[in-house]
Amino acid sequence: MSLLKPGDRVAVDDVGLAELRRIMRQATGEEPPPNNEGVIDEVWDDGDLMYLINFDDGVGAPYPAGEVRLLDSE
């Protein structure tokens, strides 16, 4: 059973997204806005638990459960 559910605010630990943030940081000298945060839209569990994440920039992508973590509520 999934501990995360649709509507949960999450971050993904994606090497590619982290590299994009590093490149932007290096190019601008400033901390870029997070590109790895969003909300779970759907949960799929057909043997491999996956989450469809709607990122804050409007892009959606599926991620395996091992790369998704709940963000602390503020």
Short mmCIF file of N, CA, C and O in Angstrom, two decimals, residues 14-51:
data_model
loop_
_atom_site.label_atom_id
_atom_site.label_comp_id
_atom_site.label_asym_id
_atom_site.label_seq_id
_atom_site.Cartn_x
_atom_site.Cartn_y
_atom_site.Cartn_z
N ASP A 14 15.82 13.28 -8.68
CA ASP A 14 16.14 12.97 -10.07
C ASP A 14 17.49 13.60 -10.39
O ASP A 14 17.65 14.82 -10.30
N VAL A 15 18.45 12.78 -10.81
CA VAL A 15 19.80 13.25 -11.10
C VAL A 15 19.79 14.30 -12.21
O VAL A 15 20.50 15.30 -12.14
N GLY A 16 18.97 14.10 -13.22
CA GLY A 16 18.90 15.05 -14.33
C GLY A 16 18.39 16.41 -13.90
O GLY A 16 18.93 17.44 -14.31
N LEU A 17 17.35 16.43 -13.08
CA LEU A 17 16.83 17.70 -12.59
C LEU A 17 17.83 18.40 -11.68
O LEU A 17 17.98 19.63 -11.74
N ALA A 18 18.54 17.63 -10.87
CA ALA A 18 19.57 18.22 -10.01
C ALA A 18 20.69 18.83 -10.85
O ALA A 18 21.21 19.90 -10.53
N GLU A 19 21.04 18.17 -11.95
CA GLU A 19 22.09 18.70 -12.83
C GLU A 19 21.63 20.01 -13.49
O GLU A 19 22.42 20.95 -13.62
N LEU A 20 20.38 20.08 -13.89
CA LEU A 20 19.86 21.33 -14.45
C LEU A 20 19.93 22.46 -13.44
O LEU A 20 20.29 23.60 -13.78
N ARG A 21 19.60 22.18 -12.18
CA ARG A 21 19.71 23.21 -11.13
C ARG A 21 21.16 23.65 -10.96
O ARG A 21 21.45 24.84 -10.81
N ARG A 22 22.09 22.69 -11.01
CA ARG A 22 23.51 23.01 -10.86
C ARG A 22 23.98 23.91 -12.01
O ARG A 22 24.67 24.91 -11.80
N ILE A 23 23.56 23.59 -13.23
CA ILE A 23 23.94 24.40 -14.39
C ILE A 23 23.39 25.81 -14.26
O ILE A 23 24.10 26.79 -14.51
N MET A 24 22.13 25.94 -13.86
CA MET A 24 21.54 27.27 -13.68
C MET A 24 22.25 28.05 -12.58
O MET A 24 22.50 29.25 -12.72
N ARG A 25 22.56 27.37 -11.48
CA ARG A 25 23.27 28.02 -10.38
C ARG A 25 24.62 28.54 -10.86
O ARG A 25 25.01 29.67 -10.57
N GLN A 26 25.33 27.72 -11.62
CA GLN A 26 26.65 28.09 -12.13
C GLN A 26 26.54 29.25 -13.14
O GLN A 26 27.36 30.15 -13.14
N ALA A 27 25.52 29.23 -13.98
CA ALA A 27 25.36 30.25 -15.02
C ALA A 27 24.93 31.60 -14.46
O ALA A 27 25.34 32.64 -14.97
N THR A 28 24.10 31.57 -13.41
CA THR A 28 23.53 32.83 -12.91
C THR A 28 24.16 33.31 -11.61
O THR A 28 24.01 34.47 -11.25
N GLY A 29 24.81 32.38 -10.88
CA GLY A 29 25.36 32.74 -9.58
C GLY A 29 24.29 32.82 -8.50
O GLY A 29 24.55 33.24 -7.39
N GLU A 30 23.07 32.40 -8.83
CA GLU A 30 21.96 32.43 -7.88
C GLU A 30 21.32 31.06 -7.78
O GLU A 30 21.42 30.25 -8.70
N GLU A 31 20.65 30.84 -6.67
CA GLU A 31 19.94 29.57 -6.48
C GLU A 31 18.68 29.57 -7.34
O GLU A 31 17.84 30.46 -7.21
N PRO A 32 18.54 28.60 -8.25
CA PRO A 32 17.35 28.55 -9.09
C PRO A 32 16.15 28.05 -8.30
O PRO A 32 16.31 27.39 -7.27
N PRO A 33 14.95 28.34 -8.78
CA PRO A 33 13.77 27.78 -8.10
C PRO A 33 13.77 26.26 -8.25
O PRO A 33 14.32 25.73 -9.22
N PRO A 34 13.19 25.56 -7.31
CA PRO A 34 13.15 24.10 -7.41
C PRO A 34 12.45 23.66 -8.70
O PRO A 34 11.41 24.21 -9.05
N ASN A 35 13.03 22.69 -9.37
CA ASN A 35 12.41 22.13 -10.57
C ASN A 35 11.98 20.69 -10.33
O ASN A 35 11.60 19.99 -11.26
N ASN A 36 12.04 20.27 -9.07
CA ASN A 36 11.75 18.87 -8.73
C ASN A 36 10.62 18.75 -7.71
O ASN A 36 10.47 17.72 -7.08
N GLU A 37 9.80 19.79 -7.58
CA GLU A 37 8.71 19.76 -6.61
C GLU A 37 7.37 19.85 -7.31
O GLU A 37 7.24 20.53 -8.33
N GLY A 38 6.39 19.16 -6.75
CA GLY A 38 5.06 19.18 -7.32
C GLY A 38 4.08 18.41 -6.47
O GLY A 38 4.33 18.16 -5.28
N VAL A 39 2.99 17.99 -7.09
CA VAL A 39 1.91 17.32 -6.39
C VAL A 39 1.63 15.99 -7.09
O VAL A 39 1.64 15.91 -8.33
N ILE A 40 1.37 14.97 -6.30
CA ILE A 40 1.01 13.67 -6.88
C ILE A 40 -0.39 13.78 -7.49
O ILE A 40 -1.34 14.19 -6.82
N ASP A 41 -0.48 13.40 -8.75
CA ASP A 41 -1.77 13.40 -9.45
C ASP A 41 -2.39 12.01 -9.43
O ASP A 41 -3.60 11.88 -9.21
N GLU A 42 -1.56 10.98 -9.68
CA GLU A 42 -2.07 9.61 -9.72
C GLU A 42 -1.05 8.66 -9.10
O GLU A 42 0.15 8.96 -9.08
N VAL A 43 -1.55 7.54 -8.62
CA VAL A 43 -0.69 6.47 -8.09
C VAL A 43 -0.99 5.22 -8.90
O VAL A 43 -2.15 4.86 -9.09
N TRP A 44 0.06 4.58 -9.41
CA TRP A 44 -0.08 3.33 -10.16
C TRP A 44 0.68 2.25 -9.43
O TRP A 44 1.83 2.44 -9.05
N ASP A 45 0.04 1.12 -9.25
CA ASP A 45 0.72 -0.01 -8.59
C ASP A 45 0.38 -1.30 -9.32
O ASP A 45 -0.57 -1.99 -8.99
N ASP A 46 1.16 -1.58 -10.37
CA ASP A 46 0.97 -2.82 -11.12
C ASP A 46 2.18 -3.73 -10.87
O ASP A 46 2.66 -4.40 -11.76
N GLY A 47 2.65 -3.72 -9.64
CA GLY A 47 3.84 -4.48 -9.27
C GLY A 47 5.02 -3.58 -8.98
O GLY A 47 5.85 -3.88 -8.15
N ASP A 48 5.09 -2.45 -9.68
CA ASP A 48 6.10 -1.42 -9.43
C ASP A 48 5.37 -0.13 -9.12
O ASP A 48 4.72 0.45 -10.01
N LEU A 49 5.45 0.33 -7.89
CA LEU A 49 4.73 1.52 -7.46
C LEU A 49 5.29 2.76 -8.16
O LEU A 49 6.49 3.02 -8.11
N MET A 50 4.41 3.49 -8.85
CA MET A 50 4.79 4.70 -9.58
C MET A 50 3.83 5.83 -9.21
O MET A 50 2.65 5.59 -8.92
N TYR A 51 4.37 7.05 -9.26
CA TYR A 51 3.57 8.24 -9.01
C TYR A 51 3.64 9.16 -10.22
O TYR A 51 4.72 9.38 -10.75
#
